[in-house]
Coordinates of C-alpha atoms and ligand atoms in Angstrom, one line a residue:
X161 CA 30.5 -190.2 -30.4
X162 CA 30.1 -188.2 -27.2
X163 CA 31.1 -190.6 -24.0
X164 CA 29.5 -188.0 -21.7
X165 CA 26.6 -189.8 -20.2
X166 CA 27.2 -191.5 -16.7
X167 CA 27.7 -189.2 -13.6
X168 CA 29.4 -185.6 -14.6
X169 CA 32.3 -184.3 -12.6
X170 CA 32.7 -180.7 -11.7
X171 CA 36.0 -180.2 -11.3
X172 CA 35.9 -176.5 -10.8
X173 CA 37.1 -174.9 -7.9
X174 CA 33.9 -174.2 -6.0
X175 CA 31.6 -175.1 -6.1
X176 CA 32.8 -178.0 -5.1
X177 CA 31.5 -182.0 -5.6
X178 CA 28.6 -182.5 -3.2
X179 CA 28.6 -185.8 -1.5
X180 CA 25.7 -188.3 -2.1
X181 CA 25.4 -188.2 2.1
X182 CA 25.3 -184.5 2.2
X183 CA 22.4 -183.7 -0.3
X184 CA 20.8 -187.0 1.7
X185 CA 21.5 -185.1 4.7
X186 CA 19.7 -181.8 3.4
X187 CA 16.3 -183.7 2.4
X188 CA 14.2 -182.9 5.1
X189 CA 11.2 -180.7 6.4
X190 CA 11.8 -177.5 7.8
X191 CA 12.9 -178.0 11.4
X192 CA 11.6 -176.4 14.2
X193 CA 14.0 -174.0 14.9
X194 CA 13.6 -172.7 18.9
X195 CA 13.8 -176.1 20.6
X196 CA 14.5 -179.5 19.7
X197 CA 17.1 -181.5 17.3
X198 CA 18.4 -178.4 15.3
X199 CA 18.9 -176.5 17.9
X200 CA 21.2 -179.1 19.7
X201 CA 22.7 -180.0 16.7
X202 CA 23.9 -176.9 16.1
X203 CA 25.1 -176.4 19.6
X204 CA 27.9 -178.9 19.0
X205 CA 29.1 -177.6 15.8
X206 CA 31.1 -174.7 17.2
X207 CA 33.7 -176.7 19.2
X208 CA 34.2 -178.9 15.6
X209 CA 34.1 -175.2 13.8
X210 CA 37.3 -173.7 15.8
X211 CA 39.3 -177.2 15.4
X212 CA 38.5 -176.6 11.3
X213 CA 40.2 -173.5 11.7
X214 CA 42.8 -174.3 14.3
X215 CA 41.5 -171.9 16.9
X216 CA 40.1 -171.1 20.5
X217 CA 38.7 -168.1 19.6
X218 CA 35.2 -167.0 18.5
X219 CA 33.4 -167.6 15.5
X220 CA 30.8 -166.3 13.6
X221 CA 28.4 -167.3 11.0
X222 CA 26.5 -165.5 8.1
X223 CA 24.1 -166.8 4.9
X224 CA 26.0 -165.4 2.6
X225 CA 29.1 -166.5 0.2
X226 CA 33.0 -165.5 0.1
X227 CA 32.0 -161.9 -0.9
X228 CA 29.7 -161.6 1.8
X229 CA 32.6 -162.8 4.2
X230 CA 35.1 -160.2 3.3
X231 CA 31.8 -157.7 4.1
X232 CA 31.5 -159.3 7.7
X233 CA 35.1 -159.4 7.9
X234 CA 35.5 -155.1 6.6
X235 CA 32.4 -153.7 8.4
X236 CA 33.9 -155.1 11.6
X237 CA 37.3 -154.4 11.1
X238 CA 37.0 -150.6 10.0
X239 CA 36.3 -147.4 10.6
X240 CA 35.7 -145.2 7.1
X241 CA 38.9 -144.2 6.6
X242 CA 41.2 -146.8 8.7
X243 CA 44.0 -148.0 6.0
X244 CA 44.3 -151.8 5.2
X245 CA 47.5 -153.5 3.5
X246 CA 46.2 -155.8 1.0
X247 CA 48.6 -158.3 -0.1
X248 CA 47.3 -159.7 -3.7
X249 CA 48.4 -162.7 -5.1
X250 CA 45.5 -163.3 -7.9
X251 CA 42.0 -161.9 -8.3
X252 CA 40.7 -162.8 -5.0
X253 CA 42.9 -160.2 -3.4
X254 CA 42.0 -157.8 -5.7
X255 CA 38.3 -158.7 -5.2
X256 CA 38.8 -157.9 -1.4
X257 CA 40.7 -154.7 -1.6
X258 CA 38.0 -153.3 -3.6
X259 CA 35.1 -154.7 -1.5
X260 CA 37.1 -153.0 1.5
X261 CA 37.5 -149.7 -0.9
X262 CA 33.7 -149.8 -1.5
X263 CA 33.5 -149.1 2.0
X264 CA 35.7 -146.2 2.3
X265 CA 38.6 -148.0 3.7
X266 CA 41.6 -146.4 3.0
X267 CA 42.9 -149.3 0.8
X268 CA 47.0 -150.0 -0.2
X269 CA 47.2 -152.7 -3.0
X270 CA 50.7 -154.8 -2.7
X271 CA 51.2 -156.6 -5.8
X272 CA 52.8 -159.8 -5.9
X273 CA 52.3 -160.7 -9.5
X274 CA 49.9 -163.9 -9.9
X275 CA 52.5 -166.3 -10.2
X276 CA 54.4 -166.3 -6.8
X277 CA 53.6 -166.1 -3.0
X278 CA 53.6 -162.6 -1.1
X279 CA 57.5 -161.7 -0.3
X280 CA 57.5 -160.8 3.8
X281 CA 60.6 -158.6 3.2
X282 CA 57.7 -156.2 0.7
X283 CA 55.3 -156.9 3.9
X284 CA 57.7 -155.7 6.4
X285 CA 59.2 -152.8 4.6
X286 CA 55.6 -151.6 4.1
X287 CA 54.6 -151.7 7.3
X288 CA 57.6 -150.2 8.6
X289 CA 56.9 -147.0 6.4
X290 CA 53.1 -146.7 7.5
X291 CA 52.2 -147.0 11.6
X292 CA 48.6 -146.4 11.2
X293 CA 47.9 -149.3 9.3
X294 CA 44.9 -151.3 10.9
X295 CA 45.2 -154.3 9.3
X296 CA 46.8 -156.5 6.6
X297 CA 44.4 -158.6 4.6
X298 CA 45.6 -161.2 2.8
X299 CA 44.6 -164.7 0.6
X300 CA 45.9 -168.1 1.7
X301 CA 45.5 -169.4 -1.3
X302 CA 44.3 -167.7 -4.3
X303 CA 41.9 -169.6 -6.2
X304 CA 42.3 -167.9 -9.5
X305 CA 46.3 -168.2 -9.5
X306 CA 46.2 -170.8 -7.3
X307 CA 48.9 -169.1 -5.8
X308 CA 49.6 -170.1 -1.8
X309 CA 51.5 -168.0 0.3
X310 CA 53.3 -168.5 3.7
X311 CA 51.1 -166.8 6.5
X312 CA 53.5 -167.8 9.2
X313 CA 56.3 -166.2 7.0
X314 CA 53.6 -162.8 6.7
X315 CA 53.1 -162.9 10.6
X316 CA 57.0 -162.9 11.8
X317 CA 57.6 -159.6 9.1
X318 CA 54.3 -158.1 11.0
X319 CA 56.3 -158.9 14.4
X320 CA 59.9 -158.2 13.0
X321 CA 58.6 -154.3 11.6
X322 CA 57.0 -154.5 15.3
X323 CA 53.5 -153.2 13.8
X324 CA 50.1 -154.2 15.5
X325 CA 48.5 -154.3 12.6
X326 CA 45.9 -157.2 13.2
X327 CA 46.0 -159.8 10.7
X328 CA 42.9 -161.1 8.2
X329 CA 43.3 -164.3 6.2
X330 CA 40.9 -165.1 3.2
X331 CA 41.0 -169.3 3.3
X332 CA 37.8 -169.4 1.2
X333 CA 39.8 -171.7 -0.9
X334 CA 42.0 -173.5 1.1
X335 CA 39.8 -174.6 4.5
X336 CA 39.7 -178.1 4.6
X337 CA 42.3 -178.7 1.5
X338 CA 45.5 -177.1 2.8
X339 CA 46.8 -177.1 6.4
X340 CA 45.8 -173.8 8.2
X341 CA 46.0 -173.1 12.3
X342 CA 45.0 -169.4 13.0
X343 CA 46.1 -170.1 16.4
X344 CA 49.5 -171.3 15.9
X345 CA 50.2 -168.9 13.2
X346 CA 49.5 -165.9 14.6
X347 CA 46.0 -165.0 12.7
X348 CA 43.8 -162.7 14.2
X349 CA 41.1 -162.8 11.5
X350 CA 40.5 -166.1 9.3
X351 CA 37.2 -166.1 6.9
X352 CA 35.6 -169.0 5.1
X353 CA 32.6 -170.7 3.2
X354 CA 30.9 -173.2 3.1
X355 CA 30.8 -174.6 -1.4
X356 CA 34.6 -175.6 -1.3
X357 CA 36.7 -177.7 1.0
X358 CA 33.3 -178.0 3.1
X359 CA 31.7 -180.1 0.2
X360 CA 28.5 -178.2 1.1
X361 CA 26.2 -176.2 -0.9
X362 CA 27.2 -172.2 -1.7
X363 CA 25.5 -170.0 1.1
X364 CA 27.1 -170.4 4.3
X365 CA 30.3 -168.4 5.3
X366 CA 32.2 -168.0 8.5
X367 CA 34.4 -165.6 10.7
X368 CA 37.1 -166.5 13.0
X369 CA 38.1 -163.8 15.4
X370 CA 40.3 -163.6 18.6
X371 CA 40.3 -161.5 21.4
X372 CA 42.6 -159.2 20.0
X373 CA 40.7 -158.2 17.2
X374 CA 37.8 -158.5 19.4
X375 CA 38.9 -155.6 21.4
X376 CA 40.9 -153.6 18.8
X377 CA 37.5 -153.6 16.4
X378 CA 35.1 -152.8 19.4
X379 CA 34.6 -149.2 18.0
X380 CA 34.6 -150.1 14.2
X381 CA 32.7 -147.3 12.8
X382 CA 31.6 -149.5 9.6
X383 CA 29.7 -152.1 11.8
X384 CA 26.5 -152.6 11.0
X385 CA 23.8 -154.6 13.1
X386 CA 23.4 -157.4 10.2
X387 CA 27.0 -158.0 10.1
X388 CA 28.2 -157.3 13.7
X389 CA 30.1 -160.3 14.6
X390 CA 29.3 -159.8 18.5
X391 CA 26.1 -161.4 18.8
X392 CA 26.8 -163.8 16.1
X393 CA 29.7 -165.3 18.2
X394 CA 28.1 -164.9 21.4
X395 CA 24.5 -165.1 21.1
X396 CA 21.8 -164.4 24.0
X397 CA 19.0 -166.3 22.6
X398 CA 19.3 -168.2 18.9
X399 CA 18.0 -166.5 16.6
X400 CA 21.1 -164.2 16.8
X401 CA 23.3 -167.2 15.8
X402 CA 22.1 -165.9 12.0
X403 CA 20.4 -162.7 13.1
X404 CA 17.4 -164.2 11.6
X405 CA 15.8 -167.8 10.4
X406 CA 18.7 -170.1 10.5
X407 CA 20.0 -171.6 7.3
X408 CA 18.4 -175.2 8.1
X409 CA 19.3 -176.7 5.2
X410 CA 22.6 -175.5 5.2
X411 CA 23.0 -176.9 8.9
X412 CA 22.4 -180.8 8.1
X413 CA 25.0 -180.3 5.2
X414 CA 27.6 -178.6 7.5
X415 CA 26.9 -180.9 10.1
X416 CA 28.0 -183.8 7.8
X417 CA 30.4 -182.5 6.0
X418 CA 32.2 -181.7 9.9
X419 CA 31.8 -185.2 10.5
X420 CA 33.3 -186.2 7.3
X421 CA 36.1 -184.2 7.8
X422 CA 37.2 -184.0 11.6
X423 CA 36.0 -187.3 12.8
X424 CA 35.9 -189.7 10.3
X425 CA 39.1 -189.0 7.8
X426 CA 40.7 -186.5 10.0
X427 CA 42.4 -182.6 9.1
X428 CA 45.8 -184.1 8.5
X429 CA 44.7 -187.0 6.3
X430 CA 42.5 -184.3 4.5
X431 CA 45.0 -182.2 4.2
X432 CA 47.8 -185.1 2.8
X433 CA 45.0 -186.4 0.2
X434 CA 44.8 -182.9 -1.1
X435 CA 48.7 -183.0 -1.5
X436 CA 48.6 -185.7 -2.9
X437 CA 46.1 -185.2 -5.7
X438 CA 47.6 -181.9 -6.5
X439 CA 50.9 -183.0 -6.8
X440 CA 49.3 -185.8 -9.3
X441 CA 47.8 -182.9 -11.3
X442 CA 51.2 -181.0 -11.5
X443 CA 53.3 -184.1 -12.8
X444 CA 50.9 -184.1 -15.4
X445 CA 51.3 -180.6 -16.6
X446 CA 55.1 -181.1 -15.9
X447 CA 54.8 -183.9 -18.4
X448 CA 52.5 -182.4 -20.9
X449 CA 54.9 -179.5 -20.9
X450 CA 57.7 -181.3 -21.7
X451 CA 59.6 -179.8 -25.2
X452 CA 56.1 -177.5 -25.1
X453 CA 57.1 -174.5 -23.2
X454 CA 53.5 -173.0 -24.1
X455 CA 51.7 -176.0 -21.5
X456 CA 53.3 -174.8 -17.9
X457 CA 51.6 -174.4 -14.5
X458 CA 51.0 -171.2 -13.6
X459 CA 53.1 -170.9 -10.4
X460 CA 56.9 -172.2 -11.4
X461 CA 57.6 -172.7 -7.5
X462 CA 56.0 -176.3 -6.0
X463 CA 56.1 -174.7 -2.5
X464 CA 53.5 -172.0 -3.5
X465 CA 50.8 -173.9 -5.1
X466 CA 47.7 -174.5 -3.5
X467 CA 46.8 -177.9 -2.9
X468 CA 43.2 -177.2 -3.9
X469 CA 43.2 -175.7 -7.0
X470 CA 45.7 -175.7 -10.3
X471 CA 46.1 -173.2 -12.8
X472 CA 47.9 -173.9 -15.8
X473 CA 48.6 -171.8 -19.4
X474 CA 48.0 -173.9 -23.1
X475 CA 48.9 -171.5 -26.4
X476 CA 45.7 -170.2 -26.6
X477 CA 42.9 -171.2 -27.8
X478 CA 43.8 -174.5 -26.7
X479 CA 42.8 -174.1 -22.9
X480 CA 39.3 -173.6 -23.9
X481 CA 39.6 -176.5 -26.2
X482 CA 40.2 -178.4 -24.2
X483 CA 38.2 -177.7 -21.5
X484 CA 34.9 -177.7 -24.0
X485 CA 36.4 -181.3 -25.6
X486 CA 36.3 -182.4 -21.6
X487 CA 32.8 -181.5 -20.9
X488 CA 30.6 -182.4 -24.5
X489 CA 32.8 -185.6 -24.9
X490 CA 33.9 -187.4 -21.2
X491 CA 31.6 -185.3 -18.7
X492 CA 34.5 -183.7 -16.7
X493 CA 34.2 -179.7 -16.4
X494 CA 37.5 -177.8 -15.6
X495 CA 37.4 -174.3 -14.6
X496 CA 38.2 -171.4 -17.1
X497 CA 41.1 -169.0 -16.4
X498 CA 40.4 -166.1 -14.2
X499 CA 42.4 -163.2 -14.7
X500 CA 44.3 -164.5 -17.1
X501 CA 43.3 -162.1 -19.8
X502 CA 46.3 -160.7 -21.5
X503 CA 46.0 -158.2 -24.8
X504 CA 47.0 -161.3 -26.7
X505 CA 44.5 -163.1 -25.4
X506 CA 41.5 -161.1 -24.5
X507 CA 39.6 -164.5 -23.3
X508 CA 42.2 -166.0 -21.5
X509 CA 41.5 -168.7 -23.6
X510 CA 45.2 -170.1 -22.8
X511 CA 44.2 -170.5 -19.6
X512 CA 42.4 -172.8 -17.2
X513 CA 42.0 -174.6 -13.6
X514 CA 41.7 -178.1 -12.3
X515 CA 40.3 -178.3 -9.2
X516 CA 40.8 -181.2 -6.6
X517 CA 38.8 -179.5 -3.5
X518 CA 36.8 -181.4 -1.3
X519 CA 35.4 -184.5 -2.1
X520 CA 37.7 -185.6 -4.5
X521 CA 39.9 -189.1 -4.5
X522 CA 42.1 -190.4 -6.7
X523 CA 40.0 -191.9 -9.4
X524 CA 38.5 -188.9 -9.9
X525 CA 41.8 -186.8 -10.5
X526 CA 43.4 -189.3 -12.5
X527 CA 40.0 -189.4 -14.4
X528 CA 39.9 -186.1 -15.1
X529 CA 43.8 -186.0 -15.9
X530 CA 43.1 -189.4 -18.7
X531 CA 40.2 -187.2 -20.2
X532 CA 42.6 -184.2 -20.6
X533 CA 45.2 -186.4 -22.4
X534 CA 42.2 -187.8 -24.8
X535 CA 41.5 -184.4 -25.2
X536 CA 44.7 -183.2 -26.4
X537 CA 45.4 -186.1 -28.9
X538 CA 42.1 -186.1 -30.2
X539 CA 42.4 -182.3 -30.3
X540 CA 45.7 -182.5 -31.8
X541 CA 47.2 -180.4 -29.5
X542 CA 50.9 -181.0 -29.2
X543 CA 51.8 -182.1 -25.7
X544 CA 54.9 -184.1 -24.0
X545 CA 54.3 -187.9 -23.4
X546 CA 54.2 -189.7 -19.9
X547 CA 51.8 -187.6 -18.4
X548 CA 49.3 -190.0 -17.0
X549 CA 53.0 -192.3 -15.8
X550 CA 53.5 -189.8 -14.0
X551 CA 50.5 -188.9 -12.4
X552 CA 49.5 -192.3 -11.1
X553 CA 53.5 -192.5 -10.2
X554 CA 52.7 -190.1 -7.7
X555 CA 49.7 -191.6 -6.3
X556 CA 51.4 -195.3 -5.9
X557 CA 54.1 -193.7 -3.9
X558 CA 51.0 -191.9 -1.8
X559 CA 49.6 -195.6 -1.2
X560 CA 52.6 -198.4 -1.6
Ligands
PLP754 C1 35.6 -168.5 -3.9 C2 36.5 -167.5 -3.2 C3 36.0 -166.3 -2.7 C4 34.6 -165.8 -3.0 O1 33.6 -166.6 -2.7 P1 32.2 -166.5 -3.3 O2 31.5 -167.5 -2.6 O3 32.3 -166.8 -4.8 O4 31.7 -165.1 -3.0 C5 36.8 -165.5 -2.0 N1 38.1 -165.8 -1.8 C6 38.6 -167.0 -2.2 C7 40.0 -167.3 -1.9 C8 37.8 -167.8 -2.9 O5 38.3 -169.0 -3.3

């Protein structure tokens, strides 16, 4: 008997749940977009923008999604030829590096293995052995390995080899889950989008940029007039705000979810309810793993888990079991494995994600965590007890 009907939940990691007020927020005609309402609206959205991101620098905005991002971000970064450090932690850094390649950057892969956070000591010895580097590109969190890795900790090696390299930082997958200040970390370059920890619709993306990289980029010989971040961030007349229509829609959506986020919950309770709810998710799999050494997170260390995304291994085929179980018989969707593919398993079938990005609260992870344990007794998949103790353990401590 399928016990799928009532309201789904995707708990995949983008895109993310939309809100009931944002989709309200998005039913509307088409706005007039040279005067009026929109146009005011959206004149207040760039101060709550750079406090997202933690920043007094300029920012940019495309219609486009993550991929289009790292475009913006390597057209105006490069010249054909100009070398970039990638440091890669999980698909998405791969993903970038070859975007940047595609180019005709000059691109240098460092591999950090998919299950733990870049090593600065790597960073800094690499940087010491190649001056003309232009910049080091590198993932907050990785949303395939759900890797997270210390960009304070990449900054002081870029200062300690005494390089000038600028530094870029993908947080497609952690804005508005994990704590992130460009600023006060030392980030020259921080891209985002809008179908994640912005709750919003896919097809909105954004480019922080300071002054340094302002200056050091002026030149870039891959710049191209639709992805120029000049007249994006600094706009004579509106229309240059998207070089083109403005994504209206999008616009009400963003402008909620803003709201939502800076002025009604606030970053740093943001930021702890995504702890939180992650942490819930990994005493599960703890749990579950328990005298089953084949059910594991994917990253061993606490520290270097994102806080809006879990991967974790099953013997395979039991991952996609499970996550098929989930979805015909309780409604929850989990996200599949992504670059998990091994010779043994060719599928990555032993693999999958749980998302808690965005709008997600506690009864909706513990949800989805009680449909995963149905799952595996009803699959028969052998599995340590206590997991759901020890999930809502962690959230009663959260909220005493
Ligand atoms: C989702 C994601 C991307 C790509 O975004 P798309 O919108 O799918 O193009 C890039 N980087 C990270 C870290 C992501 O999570």
């Amino acid at each position: 008997m399928p016990l799928s009907n009532g309201r789904p939940y995707l708990a995949i990691p983008g895109p993310s749940v939309l809100p009931d007020r944002i989709l309200a927020a998005m039913q509307r005609p088409s706005p007039n977009i040279y005067a009026g309402a929109l146009v005011d609206m959206v004149a207040g959205m760039w101060p709550d923008l750079r406090a997202l991101a933690g920043t007094a620098g300029h920012v940019a905005s495309y219609i486009c999604n993550g991929h289009g991002a790292w475009e913006a971000v390597n057209s105006n970064l490069f010249s054909r030829g100009d070398k970039a450090l990638v440091l890669a932690t999980g698909v998405f850094g791969h993903g970038w590096a070859s975007t940047a390649r595609g180019l005709g950057v000059d691109v240098q892969v460092l591999e950090f293995g998919g299950t733990a956070a870049v090593d600065p000591a790597m960073v800094e010895q690499a940087l010491r052995a190649d001056p003309s580097i232009k910049a080091v590109l590198m993932t907050h969190v990785d949303t395939a390995s759900s890797v997270k890795s210390d960009v304070q900790a990449v900054r002081a090696a870029m200062d300690a080899a005494g390089h000038s390299a600028l530094l870029a930082v993908d947080c497609v997958a952690s804005l508005g889950c994990d704590e992130i200040r460009m600023d006060a970390w030392g980030v020259d370059v921080m891209l985002g989008a809008s179908q994640k920890g912005l709750m919003c619709p896919p097809g909105m993306a954004f480019v922080w940029f300071n002054d340094k990289a302002r200056e050091c980029c002026r030149r870039s010989g891959l710049r191209t007039p639709y992805w120029d971040w000049t007249l994006r961030a600094d706009p004579q007349e509106f229309w240059q705000y998207w070089f083109g229509t403005a994504p209206t829609a999008h616009l009400y959506a963003l402008r909620e979810s803003l709201t939502m986020i800076l002025h009604e919950e606030g970053l740093p309770q943001v930021w702890a309810r995504h702890a939180t709810l992650a942490r819930s998710i990994w005493a599960a799999f703890d749990a579950w793993g328990q005298g089953h050494a084949g059910i594991r997170l994917n990253v061993p260390i606490a520290a270097q888990r994102g806080h809006s995304v879990t991967a974790a291994h099953l013997p395979a085929p039991d991952a996609t079991r499970l996550r098929q179980w989930c979805e015909t018989n309780a409604g929850v969707t989990l996200g599949i494995g992504l670059g998990m593919a091994t010779p043994q398993d060719p599928h990555a079938s032993g693999s999958l994600r749980v998302a808690s990005m965005g709008h997600v609260n506690a009864h909706m992870t513990l949800g989805a965590l009680a449909v995963m344990q149905a799952g595996l007794t009803a699959l028969r998949i052998p599995h340590g007890a206590g997991a759901l103790e020890a999930a809502t353990s962690v959230i009663a401590a959260a909220a005493p």
